[in-house]
């Protein structure tokens, strides 16, 4: 291996974490390669429009500033950062190489050092009717607003939990959508309890309050302690049932109301995207908030494999934290490569670590508020499909568990859950929660990622 | 042939645009867009029919759920959310190999 190849830092993911890591490495004289599946840097959160546009009337100034800041951060160091967009990582190939695919074919990417910044995806919560066209995840709705510049529906409701609900509701309304209701599963009293945590980020808290007053001004109902029960429609969505949730988030069905809509956004949380980290063999542990996450030291480096994992892919903390984590990993790497001294490492990282600590206090307040309760699992009825690709129904899980299945691999073999095109990314969070609820908490395992992480078309193998 | 109307754009399409076909109907599209954005703009909610004959629309919109697979330029199972449009592209919705060719057991 040539020394040039050996020195190369490969960053998987060009969102806030990956881009911040690349910029920080560049500041200390280290070159890097960012690999991203999208056509543009920024990650799902800060990528912005994919097509040309003169104005973004539906997006708030904070978001526009953050999108610009990320591009500026990259531009300032673009000489040291090679960017491979529309490129997917299929998995490890031999030692110290990744196998990539893009439109022109397969290729290998050698690395000296590896930083994974693969982000997260949304947590699916099955309910009757969730397969109907028109039912979308909240982030999917937002991607159409931010990157597609398209309204996903005309008359929409949002259900779920957390700060994304009011944010997306405002964006939808400003984009011209008739927003007929927003339903937050947690009660307001629980949010009020987190006042101290929220004061760690006063600007963000204020912007949240201004969103709530925007919704009020435009008479968009925002109901705390309410959530989805079911979705109805023949060929596509035309109404949903929503109901008050009790403290365990069990829907009080006798109080359910019908809301006519042609699309909805559902957002009951996220899961860290760790398939590549698992394929590389990093140790993982289970977290209720984020799912399986890699075991890392204070610099976000894995001890059993020298890769760093930064941003939401090691636990859900959001974009501001992801930037800090990317910087910390880059500083540590710069020190390991002899580019900065120990005192430089300590001086610069202390500031970043303090900032990260404040963000965590704020974020943990929201995690407590949005802590998903077990009632959510009982939205799925026995005949409700819980694995979309293989059309596995809840009663099949019940039967398998009753017959003695105690872990997710056995559950997969008995029911075909997680064996379809999405490789369990959509159903496995529910299946894990379901096993936990059945009292199975020890050694239930995880749906193991398979190589290749993304399908390889036959045309690329010719 | 009747053109599909885009009724759900938040901002106007740039002047330099081109056409693709969706289920043999022409529709405006422009550089940088995903196939999924064009489908949603033209009011397509039903996008895919999977191997088990269940129709679905875009669900995660970010390449994870595989619920928006369509046939693009005669190739099955292309994710509409992960494919950028190109001039003269042909997109077919609600179709899959089992539906077209039947299940073969030889």
mmCIF file of C-alpha atoms in Angstrom, chain A residues 196-437:
data_model
loop_
_atom_site.group_PDB
_atom_site.id
_atom_site.type_symbol
_atom_site.label_atom_id
_atom_site.label_comp_id
_atom_site.label_asym_id
_atom_site.label_seq_id
_atom_site.Cartn_x
_atom_site.Cartn_y
_atom_site.Cartn_z
ATOM 1 C CA UNK A 196 -34.780 23.609 32.824
ATOM 2 C CA UNK A 197 -33.403 21.297 30.121
ATOM 3 C CA UNK A 198 -34.864 23.490 27.368
ATOM 4 C CA UNK A 199 -33.070 26.562 28.758
ATOM 5 C CA UNK A 200 -29.756 25.020 27.696
ATOM 6 C CA UNK A 201 -30.610 26.109 24.158
ATOM 7 C CA UNK A 202 -32.648 29.299 24.664
ATOM 8 C CA UNK A 203 -32.594 30.267 20.960
ATOM 9 C CA UNK A 204 -33.959 26.894 19.872
ATOM 10 C CA UNK A 205 -36.608 27.011 22.592
ATOM 11 C CA UNK A 206 -37.664 30.472 21.448
ATOM 12 C CA UNK A 207 -37.862 29.333 17.851
ATOM 13 C CA UNK A 208 -40.028 26.412 18.985
ATOM 14 C CA UNK A 209 -42.341 28.837 20.757
ATOM 15 C CA UNK A 210 -42.584 31.038 17.693
ATOM 16 C CA UNK A 211 -43.577 27.988 15.632
ATOM 17 C CA UNK A 212 -46.330 27.202 18.122
ATOM 18 C CA UNK A 213 -47.611 30.768 17.901
ATOM 19 C CA UNK A 214 -47.505 30.588 14.081
ATOM 20 C CA UNK A 215 -49.734 27.486 14.236
ATOM 21 C CA UNK A 216 -52.083 29.220 16.660
ATOM 22 C CA UNK A 217 -52.263 32.333 14.510
ATOM 23 C CA UNK A 218 -53.260 30.248 11.505
ATOM 24 C CA UNK A 219 -55.760 28.236 13.554
ATOM 25 C CA UNK A 220 -53.971 24.924 13.026
ATOM 26 C CA UNK A 221 -55.033 22.621 15.883
ATOM 27 C CA UNK A 222 -52.089 21.222 17.874
ATOM 28 C CA UNK A 223 -53.264 18.535 20.291
ATOM 29 C CA UNK A 224 -50.989 17.209 23.032
ATOM 30 C CA UNK A 225 -51.707 13.698 24.303
ATOM 31 C CA UNK A 226 -53.288 12.590 21.021
ATOM 32 C CA UNK A 227 -52.123 10.213 18.328
ATOM 33 C CA UNK A 228 -52.899 7.940 15.414
ATOM 34 C CA UNK A 229 -55.298 4.990 15.688
ATOM 35 C CA UNK A 230 -55.718 3.920 12.069
ATOM 36 C CA UNK A 231 -55.788 5.070 8.458
ATOM 37 C CA UNK A 232 -58.623 4.473 6.008
ATOM 38 C CA UNK A 233 -58.950 4.480 2.255
ATOM 39 C CA UNK A 234 -59.691 2.101 -0.554
ATOM 40 C CA UNK A 235 -56.809 2.544 -2.943
ATOM 41 C CA UNK A 236 -55.210 5.476 -1.187
ATOM 42 C CA UNK A 237 -55.527 7.390 2.053
ATOM 43 C CA UNK A 238 -58.651 9.491 2.548
ATOM 44 C CA UNK A 239 -59.079 9.675 6.325
ATOM 45 C CA UNK A 240 -57.432 8.829 9.621
ATOM 46 C CA UNK A 241 -58.739 8.095 13.084
ATOM 47 C CA UNK A 242 -57.001 9.949 15.915
ATOM 48 C CA UNK A 243 -57.691 9.580 19.621
ATOM 49 C CA UNK A 244 -56.471 10.790 22.999
ATOM 50 C CA UNK A 245 -53.587 8.675 24.342
ATOM 51 C CA UNK A 246 -53.376 7.702 28.008
ATOM 52 C CA UNK A 247 -50.121 7.950 29.957
ATOM 53 C CA UNK A 248 -48.922 4.682 28.389
ATOM 54 C CA UNK A 249 -49.846 5.979 24.912
ATOM 55 C CA UNK A 250 -52.733 3.542 24.642
ATOM 56 C CA UNK A 251 -55.266 5.000 22.236
ATOM 57 C CA UNK A 252 -58.643 5.632 23.879
ATOM 58 C CA UNK A 253 -60.574 4.254 20.932
ATOM 59 C CA UNK A 254 -64.028 5.183 22.228
ATOM 60 C CA UNK A 255 -63.021 8.853 21.937
ATOM 61 C CA UNK A 256 -61.569 8.507 18.422
ATOM 62 C CA UNK A 257 -62.305 11.174 15.822
ATOM 63 C CA UNK A 258 -62.147 10.957 12.054
ATOM 64 C CA UNK A 259 -60.042 13.479 10.137
ATOM 65 C CA UNK A 260 -60.314 13.660 6.342
ATOM 66 C CA UNK A 261 -56.891 13.922 4.694
ATOM 67 C CA UNK A 262 -55.131 12.864 1.493
ATOM 68 C CA UNK A 263 -51.693 12.477 3.089
ATOM 69 C CA UNK A 264 -50.165 12.328 6.568
ATOM 70 C CA UNK A 265 -46.721 12.508 8.119
ATOM 71 C CA UNK A 266 -45.994 9.994 10.897
ATOM 72 C CA UNK A 267 -43.026 10.620 13.183
ATOM 73 C CA UNK A 268 -42.613 8.517 16.316
ATOM 74 C CA UNK A 269 -38.828 8.738 16.400
ATOM 75 C CA UNK A 270 -35.646 7.658 14.663
ATOM 76 C CA UNK A 271 -33.120 4.827 14.691
ATOM 77 C CA UNK A 272 -29.348 5.125 14.267
ATOM 78 C CA UNK A 273 -28.169 3.804 10.877
ATOM 79 C CA UNK A 274 -25.517 1.323 11.900
ATOM 80 C CA UNK A 275 -25.590 -1.345 9.200
ATOM 81 C CA UNK A 276 -22.112 -0.461 7.905
ATOM 82 C CA UNK A 277 -20.652 -0.246 11.429
ATOM 83 C CA UNK A 278 -22.079 -3.710 12.140
ATOM 84 C CA UNK A 279 -20.723 -5.180 8.903
ATOM 85 C CA UNK A 280 -17.298 -3.785 9.821
ATOM 86 C CA UNK A 281 -17.533 -5.688 13.091
ATOM 87 C CA UNK A 282 -17.775 -2.815 15.587
ATOM 88 C CA UNK A 283 -19.200 -3.782 19.001
ATOM 89 C CA UNK A 284 -22.745 -2.515 19.552
ATOM 90 C CA UNK A 285 -25.095 -2.137 22.491
ATOM 91 C CA UNK A 286 -28.843 -1.510 22.674
ATOM 92 C CA UNK A 287 -30.317 1.880 23.565
ATOM 93 C CA UNK A 288 -34.059 2.449 23.870
ATOM 94 C CA UNK A 289 -33.892 5.855 22.178
ATOM 95 C CA UNK A 290 -31.567 5.034 19.258
ATOM 96 C CA UNK A 291 -31.629 1.245 18.774
ATOM 97 C CA UNK A 292 -28.306 -0.617 18.405
ATOM 98 C CA UNK A 293 -25.407 1.832 18.589
ATOM 99 C CA UNK A 294 -21.641 1.273 18.451
ATOM 100 C CA UNK A 295 -19.610 1.161 21.669
ATOM 101 C CA UNK A 296 -17.257 4.158 21.487
ATOM 102 C CA UNK A 297 -14.794 6.084 23.639
ATOM 103 C CA UNK A 298 -15.115 9.793 24.483
ATOM 104 C CA UNK A 299 -13.660 10.680 21.059
ATOM 105 C CA UNK A 300 -16.263 8.556 19.264
ATOM 106 C CA UNK A 301 -13.697 5.941 18.304
ATOM 107 C CA UNK A 302 -14.464 2.233 18.484
ATOM 108 C CA UNK A 303 -11.914 0.231 20.446
ATOM 109 C CA UNK A 304 -12.290 -3.094 18.644
ATOM 110 C CA UNK A 305 -11.935 -1.396 15.261
ATOM 111 C CA UNK A 306 -10.266 1.951 14.846
ATOM 112 C CA UNK A 307 -13.172 3.579 13.017
ATOM 113 C CA UNK A 308 -14.835 6.698 14.394
ATOM 114 C CA UNK A 309 -18.633 6.938 14.396
ATOM 115 C CA UNK A 310 -20.084 10.451 14.595
ATOM 116 C CA UNK A 311 -23.478 12.121 14.411
ATOM 117 C CA UNK A 312 -26.831 10.385 14.670
ATOM 118 C CA UNK A 313 -25.299 7.060 13.621
ATOM 119 C CA UNK A 314 -23.976 6.587 17.179
ATOM 120 C CA UNK A 315 -27.094 7.872 18.950
ATOM 121 C CA UNK A 316 -29.710 10.466 18.147
ATOM 122 C CA UNK A 317 -28.684 13.977 19.162
ATOM 123 C CA UNK A 318 -29.428 16.030 16.062
ATOM 124 C CA UNK A 319 -27.426 18.204 13.694
ATOM 125 C CA UNK A 320 -25.751 20.631 16.132
ATOM 126 C CA UNK A 321 -24.361 17.738 18.158
ATOM 127 C CA UNK A 322 -23.356 15.933 14.968
ATOM 128 C CA UNK A 323 -21.156 18.898 13.999
ATOM 129 C CA UNK A 324 -19.448 18.817 17.413
ATOM 130 C CA UNK A 325 -18.883 15.069 17.222
ATOM 131 C CA UNK A 326 -17.428 15.318 13.719
ATOM 132 C CA UNK A 327 -15.012 17.979 14.966
ATOM 133 C CA UNK A 328 -14.001 15.932 18.027
ATOM 134 C CA UNK A 329 -13.260 12.815 15.958
ATOM 135 C CA UNK A 330 -11.258 14.891 13.466
ATOM 136 C CA UNK A 331 -9.231 16.540 16.247
ATOM 137 C CA UNK A 332 -8.450 13.170 17.803
ATOM 138 C CA UNK A 333 -7.402 11.818 14.412
ATOM 139 C CA UNK A 334 -5.227 14.884 13.771
ATOM 140 C CA UNK A 335 -3.527 14.214 17.109
ATOM 141 C CA UNK A 336 -3.101 10.499 16.330
ATOM 142 C CA UNK A 337 -1.491 11.455 12.997
ATOM 143 C CA UNK A 338 0.881 13.856 14.733
ATOM 144 C CA UNK A 339 -0.665 16.987 13.176
ATOM 145 C CA UNK A 340 -1.506 18.681 16.478
ATOM 146 C CA UNK A 341 0.006 18.471 19.951
ATOM 147 C CA UNK A 342 -1.738 17.121 22.996
ATOM 148 C CA UNK A 343 -2.225 20.639 24.376
ATOM 149 C CA UNK A 344 -3.717 21.829 21.074
ATOM 150 C CA UNK A 345 -6.044 18.854 21.133
ATOM 151 C CA UNK A 346 -7.112 19.631 24.648
ATOM 152 C CA UNK A 347 -7.546 23.390 24.078
ATOM 153 C CA UNK A 348 -9.726 23.054 21.003
ATOM 154 C CA UNK A 349 -11.700 20.019 22.109
ATOM 155 C CA UNK A 350 -12.658 21.486 25.498
ATOM 156 C CA UNK A 351 -14.731 24.186 23.805
ATOM 157 C CA UNK A 352 -16.435 21.660 21.533
ATOM 158 C CA UNK A 353 -17.075 19.261 24.416
ATOM 159 C CA UNK A 354 -18.707 22.021 26.497
ATOM 160 C CA UNK A 355 -20.969 22.917 23.601
ATOM 161 C CA UNK A 356 -21.881 19.262 23.108
ATOM 162 C CA UNK A 357 -22.713 18.917 26.821
ATOM 163 C CA UNK A 358 -25.185 21.821 26.608
ATOM 164 C CA UNK A 359 -26.824 20.335 23.518
ATOM 165 C CA UNK A 360 -27.136 16.965 25.279
ATOM 166 C CA UNK A 361 -28.915 18.507 28.283
ATOM 167 C CA UNK A 362 -31.415 20.140 25.928
ATOM 168 C CA UNK A 363 -31.826 17.020 23.847
ATOM 169 C CA UNK A 364 -32.273 14.673 26.814
ATOM 170 C CA UNK A 365 -35.182 16.890 27.904
ATOM 171 C CA UNK A 366 -36.899 16.132 24.600
ATOM 172 C CA UNK A 367 -35.971 12.440 24.835
ATOM 173 C CA UNK A 368 -37.768 12.235 28.190
ATOM 174 C CA UNK A 369 -40.756 14.096 26.746
ATOM 175 C CA UNK A 370 -40.887 11.866 23.636
ATOM 176 C CA UNK A 371 -39.988 8.588 25.401
ATOM 177 C CA UNK A 372 -42.166 6.150 23.475
ATOM 178 C CA UNK A 373 -44.608 4.243 25.647
ATOM 179 C CA UNK A 374 -45.721 0.656 25.229
ATOM 180 C CA UNK A 375 -49.285 1.514 24.156
ATOM 181 C CA UNK A 376 -47.923 2.448 20.737
ATOM 182 C CA UNK A 377 -47.145 -1.239 20.095
ATOM 183 C CA UNK A 378 -50.799 -2.210 20.463
ATOM 184 C CA UNK A 379 -51.954 0.020 17.587
ATOM 185 C CA UNK A 380 -51.192 -2.918 15.285
ATOM 186 C CA UNK A 381 -54.107 -5.370 15.390
ATOM 187 C CA UNK A 382 -53.551 -9.148 14.947
ATOM 188 C CA UNK A 383 -54.142 -8.907 11.183
ATOM 189 C CA UNK A 384 -52.098 -5.707 10.735
ATOM 190 C CA UNK A 385 -49.026 -6.142 8.543
ATOM 191 C CA UNK A 386 -45.883 -5.285 10.517
ATOM 192 C CA UNK A 387 -43.257 -6.112 7.828
ATOM 193 C CA UNK A 388 -44.153 -4.419 4.555
ATOM 194 C CA UNK A 389 -41.752 -6.221 2.234
ATOM 195 C CA UNK A 390 -42.791 -9.731 3.294
ATOM 196 C CA UNK A 391 -46.344 -8.834 4.414
ATOM 197 C CA UNK A 392 -45.872 -10.459 7.832
ATOM 198 C CA UNK A 393 -48.835 -9.862 10.163
ATOM 199 C CA UNK A 394 -48.713 -9.201 13.909
ATOM 200 C CA UNK A 395 -50.485 -12.491 14.689
ATOM 201 C CA UNK A 396 -47.577 -14.340 13.091
ATOM 202 C CA UNK A 397 -45.232 -12.698 15.617
ATOM 203 C CA UNK A 398 -47.652 -13.615 18.428
ATOM 204 C CA UNK A 399 -47.757 -17.245 17.300
ATOM 205 C CA UNK A 400 -43.975 -17.512 16.987
ATOM 206 C CA UNK A 401 -43.451 -16.006 20.452
ATOM 207 C CA UNK A 402 -46.134 -18.288 21.942
ATOM 208 C CA UNK A 403 -44.308 -21.250 20.422
ATOM 209 C CA UNK A 404 -41.097 -20.297 22.185
ATOM 210 C CA UNK A 405 -39.199 -17.904 19.927
ATOM 211 C CA UNK A 406 -36.942 -15.798 22.163
ATOM 212 C CA UNK A 407 -34.744 -13.804 19.787
ATOM 213 C CA UNK A 408 -35.042 -11.809 16.590
ATOM 214 C CA UNK A 409 -33.065 -14.211 14.387
ATOM 215 C CA UNK A 410 -35.466 -17.055 15.225
ATOM 216 C CA UNK A 411 -38.389 -14.688 14.731
ATOM 217 C CA UNK A 412 -37.018 -13.842 11.297
ATOM 218 C CA UNK A 413 -36.634 -17.508 10.358
ATOM 219 C CA UNK A 414 -40.134 -18.360 11.555
ATOM 220 C CA UNK A 415 -41.993 -15.445 9.999
ATOM 221 C CA UNK A 416 -39.756 -14.000 7.216
ATOM 222 C CA UNK A 417 -39.799 -10.650 9.037
ATOM 223 C CA UNK A 418 -36.881 -8.518 7.864
ATOM 224 C CA UNK A 419 -36.084 -10.726 4.863
ATOM 225 C CA UNK A 420 -37.318 -8.416 2.118
ATOM 226 C CA UNK A 421 -35.816 -5.630 0.057
ATOM 227 C CA UNK A 422 -35.342 -3.194 2.964
ATOM 228 C CA UNK A 423 -33.431 -5.809 5.005
ATOM 229 C CA UNK A 424 -35.429 -5.127 8.154
ATOM 230 C CA UNK A 425 -34.798 -1.395 8.354
ATOM 231 C CA UNK A 426 -38.547 -0.731 8.379
ATOM 232 C CA UNK A 427 -39.798 -3.557 10.640
ATOM 233 C CA UNK A 428 -36.978 -4.472 13.011
ATOM 234 C CA UNK A 429 -37.491 -1.615 15.517
ATOM 235 C CA UNK A 430 -41.084 -2.715 16.028
ATOM 236 C CA UNK A 431 -40.036 -6.384 16.257
ATOM 237 C CA UNK A 432 -37.400 -5.576 18.896
ATOM 238 C CA UNK A 433 -39.885 -3.528 20.937
ATOM 239 C CA UNK A 434 -42.415 -6.334 20.582
ATOM 240 C CA UNK A 435 -39.973 -8.947 21.897
ATOM 241 C CA UNK A 436 -39.115 -6.633 24.797
ATOM 242 C CA UNK A 437 -42.797 -6.205 25.578
#
